[in-house]
Short mmCIF file of C-alpha atoms and ligand atoms in Angstrom, two decimals:
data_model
loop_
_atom_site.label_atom_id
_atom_site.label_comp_id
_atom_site.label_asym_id
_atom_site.label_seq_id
_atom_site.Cartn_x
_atom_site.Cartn_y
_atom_site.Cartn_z
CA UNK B 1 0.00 0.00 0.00
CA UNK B 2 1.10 3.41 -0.75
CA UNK B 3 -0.30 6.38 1.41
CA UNK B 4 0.14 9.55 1.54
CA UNK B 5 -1.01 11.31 4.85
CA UNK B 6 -1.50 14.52 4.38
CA UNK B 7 -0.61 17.52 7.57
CA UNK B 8 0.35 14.22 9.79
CA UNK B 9 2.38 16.87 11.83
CA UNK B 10 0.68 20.34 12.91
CA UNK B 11 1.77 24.20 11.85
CA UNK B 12 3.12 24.58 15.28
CA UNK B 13 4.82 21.17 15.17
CA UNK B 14 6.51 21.34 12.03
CA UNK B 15 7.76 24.67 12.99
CA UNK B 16 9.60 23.27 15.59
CA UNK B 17 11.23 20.71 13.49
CA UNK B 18 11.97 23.08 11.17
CA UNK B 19 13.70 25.10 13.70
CA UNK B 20 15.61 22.02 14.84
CA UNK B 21 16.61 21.44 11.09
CA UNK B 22 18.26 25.27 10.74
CA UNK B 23 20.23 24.58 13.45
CA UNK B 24 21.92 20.83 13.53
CA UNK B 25 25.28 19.79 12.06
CA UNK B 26 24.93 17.22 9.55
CA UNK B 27 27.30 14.53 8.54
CA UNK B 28 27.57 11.45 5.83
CA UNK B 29 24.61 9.77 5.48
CA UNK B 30 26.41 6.60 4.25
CA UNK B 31 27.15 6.02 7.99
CA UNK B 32 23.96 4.07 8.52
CA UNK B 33 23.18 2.61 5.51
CA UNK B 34 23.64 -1.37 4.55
CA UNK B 35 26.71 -2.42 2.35
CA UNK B 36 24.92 -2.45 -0.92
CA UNK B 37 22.50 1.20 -0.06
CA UNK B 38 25.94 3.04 1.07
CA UNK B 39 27.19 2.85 -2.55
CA UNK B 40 24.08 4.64 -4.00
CA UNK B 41 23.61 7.07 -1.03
CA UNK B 42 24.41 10.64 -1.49
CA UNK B 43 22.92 13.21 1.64
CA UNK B 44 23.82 14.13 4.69
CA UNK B 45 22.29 13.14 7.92
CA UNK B 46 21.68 14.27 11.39
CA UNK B 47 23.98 12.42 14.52
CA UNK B 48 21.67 9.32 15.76
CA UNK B 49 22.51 10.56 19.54
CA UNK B 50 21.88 14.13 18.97
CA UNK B 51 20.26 15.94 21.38
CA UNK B 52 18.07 17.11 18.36
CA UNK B 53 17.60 13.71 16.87
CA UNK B 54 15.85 12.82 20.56
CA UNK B 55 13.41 16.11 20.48
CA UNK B 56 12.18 15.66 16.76
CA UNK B 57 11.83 11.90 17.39
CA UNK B 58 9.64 12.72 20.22
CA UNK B 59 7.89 15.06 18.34
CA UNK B 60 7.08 12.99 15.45
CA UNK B 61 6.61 9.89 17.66
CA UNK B 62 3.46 11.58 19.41
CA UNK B 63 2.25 12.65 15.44
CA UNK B 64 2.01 9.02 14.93
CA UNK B 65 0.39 7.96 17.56
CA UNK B 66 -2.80 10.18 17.78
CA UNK B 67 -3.53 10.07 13.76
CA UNK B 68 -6.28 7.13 13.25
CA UNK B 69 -4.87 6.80 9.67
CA UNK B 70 -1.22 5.86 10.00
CA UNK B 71 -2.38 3.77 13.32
CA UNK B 72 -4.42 1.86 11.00
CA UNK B 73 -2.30 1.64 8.19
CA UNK B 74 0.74 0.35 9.42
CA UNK B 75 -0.75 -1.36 12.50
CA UNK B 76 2.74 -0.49 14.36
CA UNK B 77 4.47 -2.81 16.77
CA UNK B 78 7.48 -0.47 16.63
CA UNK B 79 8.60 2.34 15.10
CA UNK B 80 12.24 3.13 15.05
CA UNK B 81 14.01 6.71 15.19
CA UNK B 82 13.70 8.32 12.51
CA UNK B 83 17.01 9.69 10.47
CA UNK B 84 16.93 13.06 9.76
CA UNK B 85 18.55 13.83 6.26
CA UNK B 86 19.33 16.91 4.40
CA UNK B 87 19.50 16.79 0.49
CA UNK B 88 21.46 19.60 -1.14
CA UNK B 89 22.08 20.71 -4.87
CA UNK B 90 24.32 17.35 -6.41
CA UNK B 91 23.45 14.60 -3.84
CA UNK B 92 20.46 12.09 -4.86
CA UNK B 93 19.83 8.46 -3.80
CA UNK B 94 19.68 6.02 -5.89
CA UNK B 95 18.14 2.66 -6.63
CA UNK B 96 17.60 0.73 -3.44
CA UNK B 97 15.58 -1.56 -1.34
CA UNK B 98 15.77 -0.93 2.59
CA UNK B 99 17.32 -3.47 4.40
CA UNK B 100 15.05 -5.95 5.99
CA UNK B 101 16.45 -5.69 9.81
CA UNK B 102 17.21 -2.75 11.31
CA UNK B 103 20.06 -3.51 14.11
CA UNK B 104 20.73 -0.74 17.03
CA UNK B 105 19.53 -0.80 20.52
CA UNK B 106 16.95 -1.61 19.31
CA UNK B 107 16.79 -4.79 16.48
CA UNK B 108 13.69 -4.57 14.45
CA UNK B 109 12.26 -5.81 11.13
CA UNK B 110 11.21 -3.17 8.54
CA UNK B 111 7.62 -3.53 7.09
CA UNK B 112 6.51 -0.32 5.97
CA UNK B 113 8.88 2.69 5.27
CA UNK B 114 7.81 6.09 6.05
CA UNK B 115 9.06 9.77 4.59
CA UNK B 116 8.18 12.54 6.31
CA UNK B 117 8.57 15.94 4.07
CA UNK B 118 9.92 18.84 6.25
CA UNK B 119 10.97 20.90 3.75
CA UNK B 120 8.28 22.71 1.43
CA UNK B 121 8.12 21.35 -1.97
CA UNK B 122 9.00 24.82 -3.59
CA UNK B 123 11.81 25.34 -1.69
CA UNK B 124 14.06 22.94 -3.62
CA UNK B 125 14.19 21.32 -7.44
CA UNK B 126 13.83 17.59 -8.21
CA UNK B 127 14.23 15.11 -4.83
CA UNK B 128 11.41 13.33 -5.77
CA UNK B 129 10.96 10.48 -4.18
CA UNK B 130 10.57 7.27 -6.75
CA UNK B 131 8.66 4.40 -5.57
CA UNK B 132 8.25 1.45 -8.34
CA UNK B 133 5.38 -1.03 -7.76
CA UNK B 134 3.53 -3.59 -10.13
CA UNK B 135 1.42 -0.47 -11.38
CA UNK B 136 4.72 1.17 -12.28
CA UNK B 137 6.57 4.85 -11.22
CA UNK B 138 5.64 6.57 -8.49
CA UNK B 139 7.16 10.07 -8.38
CA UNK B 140 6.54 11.75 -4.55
CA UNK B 141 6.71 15.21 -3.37
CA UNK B 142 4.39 16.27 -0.72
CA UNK B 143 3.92 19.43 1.45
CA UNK B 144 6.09 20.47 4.43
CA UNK B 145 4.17 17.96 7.61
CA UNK B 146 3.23 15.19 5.42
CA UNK B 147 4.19 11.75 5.11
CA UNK B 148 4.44 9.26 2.53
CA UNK B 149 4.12 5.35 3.51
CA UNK B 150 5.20 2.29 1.29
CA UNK B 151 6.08 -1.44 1.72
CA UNK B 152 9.67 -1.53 2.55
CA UNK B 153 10.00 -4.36 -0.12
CA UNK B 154 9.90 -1.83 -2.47
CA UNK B 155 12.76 -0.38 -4.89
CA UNK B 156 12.99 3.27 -4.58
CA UNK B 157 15.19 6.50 -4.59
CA UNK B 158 15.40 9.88 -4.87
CA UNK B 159 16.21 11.72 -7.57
CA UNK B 160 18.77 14.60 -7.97
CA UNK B 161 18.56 17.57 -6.36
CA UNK B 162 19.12 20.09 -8.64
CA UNK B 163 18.31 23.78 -6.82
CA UNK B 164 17.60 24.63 -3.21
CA UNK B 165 17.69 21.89 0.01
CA UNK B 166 15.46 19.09 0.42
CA UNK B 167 14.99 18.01 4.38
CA UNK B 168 13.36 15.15 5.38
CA UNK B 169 12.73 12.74 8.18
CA UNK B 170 12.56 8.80 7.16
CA UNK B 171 11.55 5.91 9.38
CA UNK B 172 10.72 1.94 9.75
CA UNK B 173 7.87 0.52 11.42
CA UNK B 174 7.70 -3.03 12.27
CA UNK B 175 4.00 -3.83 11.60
CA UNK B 176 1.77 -6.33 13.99
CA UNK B 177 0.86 -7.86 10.91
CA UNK B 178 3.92 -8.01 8.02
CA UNK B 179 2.04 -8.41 5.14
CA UNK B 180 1.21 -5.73 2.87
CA UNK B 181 -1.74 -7.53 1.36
CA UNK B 182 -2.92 -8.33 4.86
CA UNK B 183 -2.92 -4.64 6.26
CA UNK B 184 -4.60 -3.18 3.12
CA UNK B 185 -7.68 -6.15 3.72
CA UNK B 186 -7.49 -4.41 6.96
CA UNK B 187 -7.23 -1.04 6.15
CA UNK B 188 -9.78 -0.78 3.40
CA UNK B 189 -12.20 -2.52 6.18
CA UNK B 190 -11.44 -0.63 8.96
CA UNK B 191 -12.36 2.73 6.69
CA UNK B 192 -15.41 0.97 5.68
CA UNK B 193 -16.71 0.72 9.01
CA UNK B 194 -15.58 4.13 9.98
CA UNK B 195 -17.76 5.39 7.16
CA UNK B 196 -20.48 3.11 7.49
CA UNK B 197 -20.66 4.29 11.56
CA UNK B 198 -20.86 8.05 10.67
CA UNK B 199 -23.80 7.40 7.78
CA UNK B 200 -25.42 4.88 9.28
CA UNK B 201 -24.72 4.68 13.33
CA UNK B 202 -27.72 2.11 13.97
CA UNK B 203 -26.79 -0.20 10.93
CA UNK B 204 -26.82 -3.76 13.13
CA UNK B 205 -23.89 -4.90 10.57
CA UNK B 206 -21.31 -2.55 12.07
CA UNK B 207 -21.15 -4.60 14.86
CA UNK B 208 -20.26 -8.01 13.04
CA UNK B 209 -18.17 -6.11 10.87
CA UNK B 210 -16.16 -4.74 13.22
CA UNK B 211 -16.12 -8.23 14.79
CA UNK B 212 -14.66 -9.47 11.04
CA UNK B 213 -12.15 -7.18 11.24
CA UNK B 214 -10.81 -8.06 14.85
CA UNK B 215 -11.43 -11.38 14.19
CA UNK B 216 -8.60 -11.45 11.12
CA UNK B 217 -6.34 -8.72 13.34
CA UNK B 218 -6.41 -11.29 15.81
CA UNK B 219 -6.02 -14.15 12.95
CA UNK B 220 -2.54 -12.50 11.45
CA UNK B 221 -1.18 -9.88 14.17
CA UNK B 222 2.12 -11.29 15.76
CA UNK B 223 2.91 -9.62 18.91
NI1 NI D 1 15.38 3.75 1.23
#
């Protein structure tokens, strides 16, 4: 499933990452990524134990929690700190996959992968980021506090930059349930019911619906 979520982090919220972004040192991004990614990665990236790194984590942490969508898209069991990356004029990423495990203090599997646009998408040329699926190209640039979500099985990269600087924030989540076919049966439910509830509060099949839908969470979630 691709997603985009739009304004997952509020004015006031992204102003503070923003902030946070002006003011950080950033280094080679190559540092954290797998053998094969660190010969087609090209950006710089903010320190992992940052003082900043912890404040916009926290910050985007609570954004994820309290928006229904991304909750029931990617049905997190964990979602790792996010890398904070900084794309100027020359550096790109190219063709990749994300690796599948995630090692740190934390060792986690990668289901979905998540980029969250900081900077605005007129303030800097090209950057898109490319997402290839069995429908084809997908080229992705959203506003400043949005977020784009996509299997991590996916090949992807982002193209050139060409003019201005391209910030970002990009994470993992280890779903309850790692299929991608599995969480969009569940997602494409779950929304079903949502609407069905507002049109139709009283509609007796809400409640075996609903019971359909726990009934497979509880079916293919591992915990
Ligand atoms: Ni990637």
């Amino acid at each position: 499933m691709l997603l985009a979520i739009e304004q997952i982090l509020t004015l006031h919220d992204l102003a503070k990452v923003r902030a946070l972004f002006e003011k950080v040192q950033f280094g080679d991004g190559r540092v954290t990524a797998g053998e094969l990614a660190a010969q087609v990665k090209n950006n710089l990236q903010l320190a992992f134990n940052a003082a900043e790194t912890r404040v916009m984590t926290g910050i985007i942490h609570h954004a994820l929690q309290r928006n229904p969508q991304f909750v029931s898209a990617a049905l997190p069991k964990l979602v790792g700190t996010p890398l904070f990356n900084r794309y100027v004029p020359g550096m790109d990423f190219g063709n990749h996959v994300d690796n599948a495990i995630r090692l740190g203090e934390i060792t986690f599997r990668t289901d979905v992968s998540a980029t969250l646009f900081c900077s605005r998408p007129d303030e800097y040329e090209g950057g898109e980021l490319v997402i290839e699926d069995t429908y084809g190209l997908h080229k992705i640039k959203l506003p400043a506090g949005s977020l784009v979500l996509y299997p991590s099985g996916s090949l992807h990269r982002v193209e050139p930059i060409t003019g201005g600087r391209r910030d970002v924030a990009v994470f993992w989540v280890q779903s309850m349930v790692r299929d991608d076919a599995k969480r969009c049966l569940l997602f494409q439910l779950d929304a079903d019911i949502q609407s069905l509830r507002a049109r139709a509060p009283d509609a007796p099949e809400i409640v075996t619906l609903a019971a359909t839908y726990h009934n497979l969470l509880r079916m293919w979630a591992e915990l």
